[in-house]
């Protein structure tokens, strides 16, 4: 018992010693972290100073550093004597002084801070009324941050204005337009069902509609579709406003015309609504009574005859129309009996034809014809006729005019068919078809377009020609026949019938009695009078008529004229209208006339000489009148584009649609239709689609996953986590191994302490603690990478700099990192949050138990965990301002780029290409929260701010650069077109994405003016048709470090065991990548740090004799146990090809020690018992 207690006390004493040693290490680690922060600040200050030196002329920079750098300090007055670059203003010089002061003081807080725009305010309410264009504004402040210490103020718009349309509340008229649109679509879809499926259930293009419908129907359908589907651009049919008053009669005295007009503006047809039906101009005869004395100088007081007016009845029966002679001066006109009259009227009957029904109606079906087969299966048809046309003039009755049905006649045995060729019984014939077709084709001209039993055609002769129609009207029939070619009875059709001459037969009418004779056409001298009769006893029908004359004429002579019958001749025909459309003017004229028999008699000569000048002087021998053809054509123009549709896919690549209508204005009265497309398509990207690998695990502080050991000695530990903490404290990962020998104890713990990641390792007597000085933000995604080798380790947070530490004391024997492991904990001290990805030693570990998993990596036990869907962007590699890709271009004649990006910071270079022509380039960057695009064909840069950017939102970018023109679009924004003077642009061989190497930034900064790259995620880049997917892709920054996502994954691992005093040669075969082109090379990394040829290490890109094999040679003094990684670069992409696990030969001792270990992992309680013995201050307090 005493021995056991003594051993326990001794063990406790040892652990306390280790803890004290650890505390000393913690202090040293904290000091190391502070030194790292100080060094980082110094590097940042120097970076700012180096940037400010660009204000000084290049020739004067070295002199300035010698005069004012080092141990010397210059005053502001001294600095003002610098040789500044041309155009450097006072603001820039003041900023330079503040930067220099900060540089000398080595105090980052006194350095200039440039102002950055804050977020835009929401758009203000549109200033316009319903449907009208107005303006909406938004503002932003330069407060993110404010400019201090001489920092530059923000540059750009503080206020932005945008055109908007006033919001409309749905009116009664809009509801009616919606109903009309729906009714129109129903009619069209009955005639064209495919359009309904194509356009209502899916999204059709304007061109697809125009290929089915034509002219106004296509436009009307398109507008109706926009109205019904998107509640906009509803067609509104035109309506007539009231007629104007009749104009004054022209001429003022005597027979003439007056007119009136109306406009189709109540309402005006919009969005391809139907135009008003009927005339917009009317005229009718009149008699002007505004006469002067000169008008009566010839002694005539009755006007000329007017033309006959319109019929008093519109259709269906006889009416009356009349013409008149009116008395132009009161009490001066009389009839034959000398009675005073006001007018002389002649009336005649008129008939405008039968009334046509407004809508077509079907007659009753006729009886079926006889069965076309005498024996077996045949067909029968029947017909109906349509009475009347639809008011549109396009559609007749809806439905089929012909109906076909099947019939069958029983075949009698030993019966010889009349049209057969020989006697036989029916038993040798078996029907091929037992049921009629499901859908009969009802082609009116040929309802027998297919054979009822095509397999039996060979037993019949050819059909005869169709006979002539049996009737000339009222539905006749014609027929054709065929016979059997085989003896016996024919089974099938032998006689077929068609209907013909379906129109109704004409019915002639009969005459009524003659009417009375009309008045004589003149009041003196010799004239004419007429009488009329009607064709209404009965009325003719269906094209019938009455035979004979409908009017008779005879001579009349009211009496001798008391004066010389000098008067005007008839009016000439109207001239052509002065306008081809709308309301114009026309002219007609007349001359004085005298019957030739009076001009030959000398006794009338004196009277003629007096009266002719009077006739001419009356002056109404010419007058003008209005005329109207049709309204003038209105040329159609496109309305504004409608809103973009939602993306066709909720994730991944999709397309947006937007449409517009030819309705601003719509083409009217024969005006031409809009040219161009009524639909537009643009790519969209809503973010990557989640898949089966995007399942994470939620831990609640007392939940976890237990993993078994690998059961193989591991001389290193590479641990990678993607996590989203919801609480700043808790154990994330703990690994431990227990055995019978005290010497083989081992434990690794990764935790959060006040949000700061902390790694603690205990292996026998050796201990290492690594802790970040920067806390992780809760409710945000982070990456944590831990690497432990035999003597030291490092921690990388969010792909930042290494936080390094060494074991203390130095391990006396090689460390075996293989052990059991728990993700989370089963007490309240565990991690709270979500883990999206977990990798250990290049092995992706499952975050839930699942069927089909093979080998190491699936959790053996789950406790209170919850599987959750993870946003795929959490696992995408992050560009962080110094990370880049250098992608090769295959086609060098033009540049077509599409990419989907997710910016995390709103400043940085996104894309850059240097053209082959000197001075030519193109680039896209986010600058001060705005996408800015520039390109130069060698003479002049052309730049444009495309649109504002928002952090942590997906954008799809499209750039086309051909010759001297470039088009760029961001998401659904306006396609911006730029043209640069110079030669056609020829892109260089590489496109830089996100930035470049350090020497590339000399060019980038000189051209773009910014010195940092893109920060965020990129889903995919497509250049000239070549796509590059970036998910799980290794990235390298311009310091030569690979991202932790890339370094924790590899295609394969290889173990290499060498003696400490031997040279190591690692070879990498990259032949599998040769198909991607000649741009293939190999780069080497020590864990995540790029290796360059130098003392003790030699890189051979391609070995002699084997061009697909690269090598890394390490001398005896320049290699250590750990990871060496071969990265293949092909076309600018990187692939973690082979990870070499190098172990020195003294690792034999650890392997022999491992053989004595007995691992005992039996659940959470054993793990925590072990951790109590190793980390008593953390787990057992």
XYZ file of C-alpha atoms in Angstrom, residues 699-708 731-734 736 820-827 830 849 859-865 1160-1172 1179:
46
model
C -21.428 20.068 -30.997
C -23.088 21.444 -27.873
C -20.262 21.362 -25.311
C -21.036 17.916 -23.971
C -21.186 16.009 -27.255
C -18.481 14.471 -29.388
C -17.240 11.889 -31.855
C -14.744 9.166 -30.876
C -12.186 7.904 -33.402
C -9.946 4.852 -33.136
C -12.015 21.632 -26.168
C -12.139 21.025 -29.909
C -9.893 17.950 -30.308
C -8.111 15.786 -27.774
C -4.373 10.423 -26.127
C -7.251 7.550 -30.179
C -9.053 10.840 -30.620
C -12.215 12.670 -29.622
C -13.765 15.578 -31.575
C -15.549 17.597 -28.899
C -16.032 16.408 -25.306
C -18.616 14.722 -23.078
C -18.540 17.417 -20.405
C -16.318 20.914 -24.891
C -21.438 7.209 -38.943
C -16.269 7.694 -35.896
C -16.611 4.617 -33.718
C -19.003 6.331 -31.355
C -21.364 9.333 -31.546
C -22.690 11.107 -28.522
C -25.368 13.820 -28.637
C -24.149 15.148 -31.974
C -6.702 0.717 -24.364
C -9.471 2.905 -25.757
C -12.866 1.861 -24.450
C -15.022 4.976 -24.486
C -15.285 8.551 -23.311
C -14.769 7.738 -19.630
C -11.349 6.152 -20.320
C -10.304 9.099 -22.468
C -11.222 11.607 -19.786
C -9.580 9.523 -17.070
C -6.426 9.645 -19.116
C -6.691 13.425 -19.611
C -7.142 13.912 -15.868
C -9.860 18.622 -16.646
